[in-house]
mmCIF file of C-alpha atoms in Angstrom:
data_model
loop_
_atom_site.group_PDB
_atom_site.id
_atom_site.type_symbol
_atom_site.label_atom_id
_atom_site.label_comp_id
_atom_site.label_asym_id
_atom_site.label_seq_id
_atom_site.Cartn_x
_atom_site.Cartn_y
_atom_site.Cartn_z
ATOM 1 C CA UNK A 1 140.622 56.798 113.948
ATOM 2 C CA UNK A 2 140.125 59.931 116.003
ATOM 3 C CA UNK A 3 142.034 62.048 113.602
ATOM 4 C CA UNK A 4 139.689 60.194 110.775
ATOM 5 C CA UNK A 5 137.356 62.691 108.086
ATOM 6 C CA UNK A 6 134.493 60.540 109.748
ATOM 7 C CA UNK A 7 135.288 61.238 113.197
ATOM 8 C CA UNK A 8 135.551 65.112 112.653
ATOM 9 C CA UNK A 9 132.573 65.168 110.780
ATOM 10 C CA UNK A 10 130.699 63.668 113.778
ATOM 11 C CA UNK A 11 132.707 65.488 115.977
ATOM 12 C CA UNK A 12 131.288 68.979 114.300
ATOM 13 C CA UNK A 13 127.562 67.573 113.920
ATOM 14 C CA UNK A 14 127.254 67.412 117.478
ATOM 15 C CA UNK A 15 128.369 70.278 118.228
ATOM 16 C CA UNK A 16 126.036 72.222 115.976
ATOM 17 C CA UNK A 17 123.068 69.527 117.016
ATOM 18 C CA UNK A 18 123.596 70.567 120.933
ATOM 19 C CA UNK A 19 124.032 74.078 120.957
ATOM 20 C CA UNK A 20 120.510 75.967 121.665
ATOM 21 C CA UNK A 21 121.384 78.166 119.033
ATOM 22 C CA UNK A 22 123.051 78.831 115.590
ATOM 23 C CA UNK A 23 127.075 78.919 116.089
ATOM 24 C CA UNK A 24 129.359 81.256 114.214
ATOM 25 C CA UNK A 25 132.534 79.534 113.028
ATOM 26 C CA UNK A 26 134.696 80.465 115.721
ATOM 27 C CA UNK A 27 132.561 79.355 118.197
ATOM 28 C CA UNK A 28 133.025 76.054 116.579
ATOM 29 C CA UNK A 29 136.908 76.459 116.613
ATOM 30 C CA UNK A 30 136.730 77.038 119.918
ATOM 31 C CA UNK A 31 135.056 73.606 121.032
ATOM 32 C CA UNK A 32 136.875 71.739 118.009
ATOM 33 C CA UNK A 33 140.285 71.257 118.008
ATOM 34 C CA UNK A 34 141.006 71.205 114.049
ATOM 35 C CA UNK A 35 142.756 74.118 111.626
ATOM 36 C CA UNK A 36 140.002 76.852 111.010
ATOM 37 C CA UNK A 37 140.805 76.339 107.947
ATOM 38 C CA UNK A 38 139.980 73.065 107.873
ATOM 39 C CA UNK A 39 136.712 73.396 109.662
ATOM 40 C CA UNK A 40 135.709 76.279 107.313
ATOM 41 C CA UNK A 41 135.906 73.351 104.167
ATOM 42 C CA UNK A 42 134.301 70.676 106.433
ATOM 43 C CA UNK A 43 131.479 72.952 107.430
ATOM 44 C CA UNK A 44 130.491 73.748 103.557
ATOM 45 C CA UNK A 45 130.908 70.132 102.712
ATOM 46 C CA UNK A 46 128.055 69.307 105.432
ATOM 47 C CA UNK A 47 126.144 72.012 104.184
ATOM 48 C CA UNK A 48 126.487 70.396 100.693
ATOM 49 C CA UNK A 49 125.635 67.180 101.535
ATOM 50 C CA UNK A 50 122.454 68.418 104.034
ATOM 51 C CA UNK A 51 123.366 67.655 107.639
ATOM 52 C CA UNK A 52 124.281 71.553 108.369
ATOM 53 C CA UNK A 53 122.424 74.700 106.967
ATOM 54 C CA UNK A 54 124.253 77.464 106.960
ATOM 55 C CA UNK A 55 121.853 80.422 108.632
ATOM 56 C CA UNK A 56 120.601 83.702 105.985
ATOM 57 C CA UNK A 57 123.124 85.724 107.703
ATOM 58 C CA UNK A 58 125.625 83.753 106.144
ATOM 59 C CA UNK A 59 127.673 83.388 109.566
ATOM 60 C CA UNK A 60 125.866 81.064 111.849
ATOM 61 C CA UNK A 61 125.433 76.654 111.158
ATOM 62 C CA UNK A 62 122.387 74.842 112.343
ATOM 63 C CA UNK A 63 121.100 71.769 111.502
ATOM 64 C CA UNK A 64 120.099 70.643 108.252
ATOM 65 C CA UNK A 65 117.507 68.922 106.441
ATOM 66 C CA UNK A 66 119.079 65.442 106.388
ATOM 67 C CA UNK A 67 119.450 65.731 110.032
ATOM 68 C CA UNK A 68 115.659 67.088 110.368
ATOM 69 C CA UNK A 69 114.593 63.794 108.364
ATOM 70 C CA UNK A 70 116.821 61.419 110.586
ATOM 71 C CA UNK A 71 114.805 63.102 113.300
ATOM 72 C CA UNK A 72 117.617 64.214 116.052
ATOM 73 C CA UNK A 73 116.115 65.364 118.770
ATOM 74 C CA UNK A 74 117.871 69.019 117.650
ATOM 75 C CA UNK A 75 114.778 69.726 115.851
ATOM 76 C CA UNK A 76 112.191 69.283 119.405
ATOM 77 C CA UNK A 77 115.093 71.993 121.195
ATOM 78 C CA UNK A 78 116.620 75.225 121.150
ATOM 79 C CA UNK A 79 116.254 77.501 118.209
ATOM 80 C CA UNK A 80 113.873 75.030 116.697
ATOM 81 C CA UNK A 81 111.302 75.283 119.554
ATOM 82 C CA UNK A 82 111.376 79.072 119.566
ATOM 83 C CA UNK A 83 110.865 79.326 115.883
ATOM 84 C CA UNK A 84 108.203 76.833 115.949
ATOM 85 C CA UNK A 85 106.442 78.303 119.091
ATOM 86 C CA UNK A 86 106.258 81.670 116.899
ATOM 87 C CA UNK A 87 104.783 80.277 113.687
ATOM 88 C CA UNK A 88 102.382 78.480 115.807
ATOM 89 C CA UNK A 89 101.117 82.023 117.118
ATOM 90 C CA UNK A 90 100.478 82.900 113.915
ATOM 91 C CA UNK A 91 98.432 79.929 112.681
ATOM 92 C CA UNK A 92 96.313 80.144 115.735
ATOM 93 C CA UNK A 93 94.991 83.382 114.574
ATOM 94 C CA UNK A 94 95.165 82.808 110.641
ATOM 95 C CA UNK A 95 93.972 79.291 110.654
ATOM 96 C CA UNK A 96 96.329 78.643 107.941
ATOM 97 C CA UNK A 97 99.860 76.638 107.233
ATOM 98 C CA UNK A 98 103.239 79.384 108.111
ATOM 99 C CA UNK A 99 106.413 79.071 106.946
ATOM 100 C CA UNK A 100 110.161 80.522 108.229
ATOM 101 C CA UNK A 101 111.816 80.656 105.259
ATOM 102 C CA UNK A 102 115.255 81.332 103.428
ATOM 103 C CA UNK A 103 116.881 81.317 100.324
ATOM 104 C CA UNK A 104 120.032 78.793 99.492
ATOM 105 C CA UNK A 105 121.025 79.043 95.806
ATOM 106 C CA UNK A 106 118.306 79.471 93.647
ATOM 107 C CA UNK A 107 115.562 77.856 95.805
ATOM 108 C CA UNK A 108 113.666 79.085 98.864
ATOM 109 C CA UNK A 109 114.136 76.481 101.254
ATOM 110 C CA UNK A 110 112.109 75.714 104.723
ATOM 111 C CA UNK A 111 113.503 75.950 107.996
ATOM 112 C CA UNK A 112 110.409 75.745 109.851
ATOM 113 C CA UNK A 113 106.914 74.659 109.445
ATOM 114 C CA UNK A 114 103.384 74.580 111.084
ATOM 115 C CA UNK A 115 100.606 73.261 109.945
ATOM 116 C CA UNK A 116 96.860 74.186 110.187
ATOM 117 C CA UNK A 117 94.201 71.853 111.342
ATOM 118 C CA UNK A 118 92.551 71.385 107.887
ATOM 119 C CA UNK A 119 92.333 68.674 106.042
ATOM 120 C CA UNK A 120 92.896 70.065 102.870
ATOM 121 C CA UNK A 121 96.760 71.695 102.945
ATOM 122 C CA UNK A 122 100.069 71.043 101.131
ATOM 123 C CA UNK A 123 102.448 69.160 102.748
ATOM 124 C CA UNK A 124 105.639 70.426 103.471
ATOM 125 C CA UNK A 125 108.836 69.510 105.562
ATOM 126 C CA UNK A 126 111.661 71.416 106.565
ATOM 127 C CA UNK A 127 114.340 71.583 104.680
ATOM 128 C CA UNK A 128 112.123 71.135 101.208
ATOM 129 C CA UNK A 129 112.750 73.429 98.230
ATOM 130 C CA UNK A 130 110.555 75.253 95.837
ATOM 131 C CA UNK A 131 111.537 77.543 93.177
ATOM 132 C CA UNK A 132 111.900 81.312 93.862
ATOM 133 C CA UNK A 133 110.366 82.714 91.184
ATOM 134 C CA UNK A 134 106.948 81.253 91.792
ATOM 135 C CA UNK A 135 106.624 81.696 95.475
ATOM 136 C CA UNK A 136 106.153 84.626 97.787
ATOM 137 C CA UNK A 137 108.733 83.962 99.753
ATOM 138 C CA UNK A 138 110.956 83.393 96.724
ATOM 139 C CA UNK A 139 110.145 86.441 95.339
ATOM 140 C CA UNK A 140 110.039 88.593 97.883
ATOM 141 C CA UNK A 141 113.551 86.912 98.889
ATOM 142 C CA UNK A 142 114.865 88.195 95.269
ATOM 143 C CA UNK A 143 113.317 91.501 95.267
ATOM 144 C CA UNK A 144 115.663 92.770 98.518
ATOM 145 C CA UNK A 145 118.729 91.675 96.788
ATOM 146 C CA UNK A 146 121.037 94.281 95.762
ATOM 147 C CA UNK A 147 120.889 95.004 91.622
ATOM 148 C CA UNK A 148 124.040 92.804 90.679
ATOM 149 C CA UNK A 149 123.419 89.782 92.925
ATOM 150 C CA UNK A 150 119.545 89.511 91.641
ATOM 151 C CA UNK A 151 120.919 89.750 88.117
ATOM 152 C CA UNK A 152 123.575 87.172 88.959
ATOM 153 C CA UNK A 153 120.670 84.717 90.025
ATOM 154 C CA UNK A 154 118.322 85.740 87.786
ATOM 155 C CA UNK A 155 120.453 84.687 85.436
ATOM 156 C CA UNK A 156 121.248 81.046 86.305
ATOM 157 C CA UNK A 157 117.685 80.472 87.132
ATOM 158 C CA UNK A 158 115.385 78.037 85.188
ATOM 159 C CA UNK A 159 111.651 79.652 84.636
ATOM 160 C CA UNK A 160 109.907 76.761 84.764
ATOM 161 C CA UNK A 161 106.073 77.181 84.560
ATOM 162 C CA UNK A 162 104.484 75.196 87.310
ATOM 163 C CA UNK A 163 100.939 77.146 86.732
ATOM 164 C CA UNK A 164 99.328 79.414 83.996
ATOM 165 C CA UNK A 165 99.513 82.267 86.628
ATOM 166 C CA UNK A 166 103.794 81.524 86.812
ATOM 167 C CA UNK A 167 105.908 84.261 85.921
ATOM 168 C CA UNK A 168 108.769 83.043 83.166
ATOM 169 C CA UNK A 169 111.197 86.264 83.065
ATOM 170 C CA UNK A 170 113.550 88.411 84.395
ATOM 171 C CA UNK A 171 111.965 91.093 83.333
ATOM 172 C CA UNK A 172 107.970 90.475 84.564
ATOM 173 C CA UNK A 173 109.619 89.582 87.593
ATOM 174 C CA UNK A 174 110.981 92.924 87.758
ATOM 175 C CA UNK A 175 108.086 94.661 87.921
ATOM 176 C CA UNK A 176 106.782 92.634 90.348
ATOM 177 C CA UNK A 177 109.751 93.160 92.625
ATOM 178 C CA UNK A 178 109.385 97.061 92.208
ATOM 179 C CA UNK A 179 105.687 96.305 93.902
ATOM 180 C CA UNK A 180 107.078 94.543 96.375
ATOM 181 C CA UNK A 181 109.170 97.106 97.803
ATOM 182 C CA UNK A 182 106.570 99.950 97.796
ATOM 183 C CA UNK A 183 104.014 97.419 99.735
ATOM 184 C CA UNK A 184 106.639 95.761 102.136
ATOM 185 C CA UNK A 185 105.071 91.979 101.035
ATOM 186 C CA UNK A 186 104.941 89.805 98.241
ATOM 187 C CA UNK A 187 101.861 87.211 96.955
ATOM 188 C CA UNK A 188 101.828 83.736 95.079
ATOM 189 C CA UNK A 189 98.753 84.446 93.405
ATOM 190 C CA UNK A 190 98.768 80.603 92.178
ATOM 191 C CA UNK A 191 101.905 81.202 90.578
ATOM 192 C CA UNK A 192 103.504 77.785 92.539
ATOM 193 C CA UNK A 193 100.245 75.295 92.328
ATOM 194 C CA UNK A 194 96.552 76.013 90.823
ATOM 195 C CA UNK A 195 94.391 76.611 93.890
ATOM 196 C CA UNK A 196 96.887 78.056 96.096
ATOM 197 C CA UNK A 197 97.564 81.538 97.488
ATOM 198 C CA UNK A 198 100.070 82.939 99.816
ATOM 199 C CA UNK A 199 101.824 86.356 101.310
ATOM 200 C CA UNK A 200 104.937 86.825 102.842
ATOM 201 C CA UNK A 201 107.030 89.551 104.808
ATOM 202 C CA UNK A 202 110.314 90.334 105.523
ATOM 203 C CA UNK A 203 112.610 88.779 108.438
ATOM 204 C CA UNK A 204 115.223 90.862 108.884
ATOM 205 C CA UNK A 205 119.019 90.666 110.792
ATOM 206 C CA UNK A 206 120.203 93.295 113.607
ATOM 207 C CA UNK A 207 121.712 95.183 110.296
ATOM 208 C CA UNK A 208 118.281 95.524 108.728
ATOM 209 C CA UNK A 209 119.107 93.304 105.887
ATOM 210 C CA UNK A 210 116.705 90.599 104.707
ATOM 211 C CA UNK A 211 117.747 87.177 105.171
ATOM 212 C CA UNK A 212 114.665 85.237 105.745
ATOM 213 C CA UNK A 213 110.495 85.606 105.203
ATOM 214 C CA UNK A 214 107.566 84.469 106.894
ATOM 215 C CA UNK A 215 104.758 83.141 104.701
ATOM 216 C CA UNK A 216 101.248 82.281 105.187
ATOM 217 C CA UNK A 217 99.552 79.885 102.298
ATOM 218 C CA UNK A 218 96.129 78.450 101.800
ATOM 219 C CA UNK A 219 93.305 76.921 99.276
ATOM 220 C CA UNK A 220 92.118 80.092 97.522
ATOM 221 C CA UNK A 221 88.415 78.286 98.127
ATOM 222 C CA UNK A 222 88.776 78.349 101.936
ATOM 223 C CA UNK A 223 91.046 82.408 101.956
ATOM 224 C CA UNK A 224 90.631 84.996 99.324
ATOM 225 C CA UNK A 225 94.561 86.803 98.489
ATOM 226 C CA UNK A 226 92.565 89.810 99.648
ATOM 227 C CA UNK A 227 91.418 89.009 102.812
ATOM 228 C CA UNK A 228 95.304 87.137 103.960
ATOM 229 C CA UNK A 229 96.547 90.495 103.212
ATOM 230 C CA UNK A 230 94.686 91.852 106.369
ATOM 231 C CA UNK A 231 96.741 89.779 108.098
ATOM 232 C CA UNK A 232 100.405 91.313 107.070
ATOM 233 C CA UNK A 233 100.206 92.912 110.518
ATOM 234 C CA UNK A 234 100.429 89.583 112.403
ATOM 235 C CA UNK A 235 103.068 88.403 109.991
ATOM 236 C CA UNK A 236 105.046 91.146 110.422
ATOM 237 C CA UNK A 237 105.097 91.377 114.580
ATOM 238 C CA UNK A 238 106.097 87.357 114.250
ATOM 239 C CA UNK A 239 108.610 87.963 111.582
ATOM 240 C CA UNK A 240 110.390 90.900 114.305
ATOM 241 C CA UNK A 241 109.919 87.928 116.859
ATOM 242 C CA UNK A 242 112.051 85.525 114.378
ATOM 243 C CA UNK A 243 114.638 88.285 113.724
ATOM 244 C CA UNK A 244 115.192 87.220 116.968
ATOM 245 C CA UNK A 245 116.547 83.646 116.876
ATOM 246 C CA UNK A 246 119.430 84.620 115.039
#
């Protein structure tokens, strides 16, 4: 039984559900006695099925959405608590919903969330999904890609139009990216869901590659696109802040 798939697995979750911080794969090997090997393949399954996430630099595991949902007390600790303590900042001075996010495959997926006080908001967990080519996030997430890996994706992606506003090709998408680089954000101008608006900025690892964004969204009613965008210079102070929980 201790030598069991089962046992290992749980073995491994706790592990990554204690530490105070993402762990590399040989940090793991060192508190887990199993073939590195082994490990590597059990880690990806986990990350298949949910209960890991495997961090935008690609080297460090941290809990995953189905652990998030099953509520382990992971999510109140550690990494969680500094990332959430940072987006909470920044809705304190916009007033509006912020997301940490990353990409994993062909979605943009949340690994942290505050909410504002309104009423009127779209509700969100971590570890949900939503499509890259109609989000700011997404976008902006494609748009730092090198050439061959955005053409890669680009080409397995489905342009599904969620709003008149959506953007269903490779090559208006583009154009958009090219923007994105010369203004150092990216905007859902209601490309995701009629009504809404959002900007996001960079989060970037100790090599200065982009592995993550920061996103602010809202009702269009309640803030103008123009007006968030005087707030890129809050974003981008909290994004160097969450370069930092890496």
């Amino acid at each position: 039984m201790e030598n069991s798939a089962i046992t290992r697995s749980l073995n491994l979750i706790e592990v990554v559900g204690l530490s105070e911080r993402p762990v590399t794969l040989l940090e793991l090997a060192s508190k887990i006695d199993m073939p590195k090997a082994t490990l590597h393949r059990l880690c990806q399954r986990l990350v298949e099925e949910g209960f890991l996430f495997r961090e935008p630099d690609r080297r460090h595991y941290s809990v995953g959405p189905r652990l998030f949902k099953m509520g382990l007390t992971i999510v109140g600790s550690g990494v969680g608590t500094q990332r959430h303590a940072i987006l909470r900042q920044v809705v304190d001075v916009t007033g509006e919903t912020c997301n940490f996010v990353a990409r994993s495959g062909t979605d943009a997926i949340y690994l942290a969330r505050v909410e504002s006080n309104w009423p009127l908001r779209v509700h969100l967990e971590p570890g949900a999904r939503v499509p890259l080519h109609c989000t700011a996030s997404g976008k902006l997430l494609l748009a730092h890609l090198d050439e061959q890996q955005r053409q890669k994706l680009l080409g397995l992606m489905t342009f599904e139009r969620l709003t008149p506003a959506t953007l269903l090709s490779a090559d208006a998408l583009e154009a958009e990216f090219a923007e994105i680089l010369r203004n150092g954000y990216s905007t859902d101008r209601e490309e995701f869901m009629v009504g809404l608006i959002a900007i996001a900025v960079p989060v970037l690892d100790a090599t200065g590659r982009v592995v993550a964004t920061l996103a602010c969204h809202a009702p269009k009613a309640r803030l103008s696109l123009e007006k968030a965008k005087r707030y890129v210079p809050v974003l981008q102070a909290a994004a160097r802040k969450l370069a930092k929980t890496f």
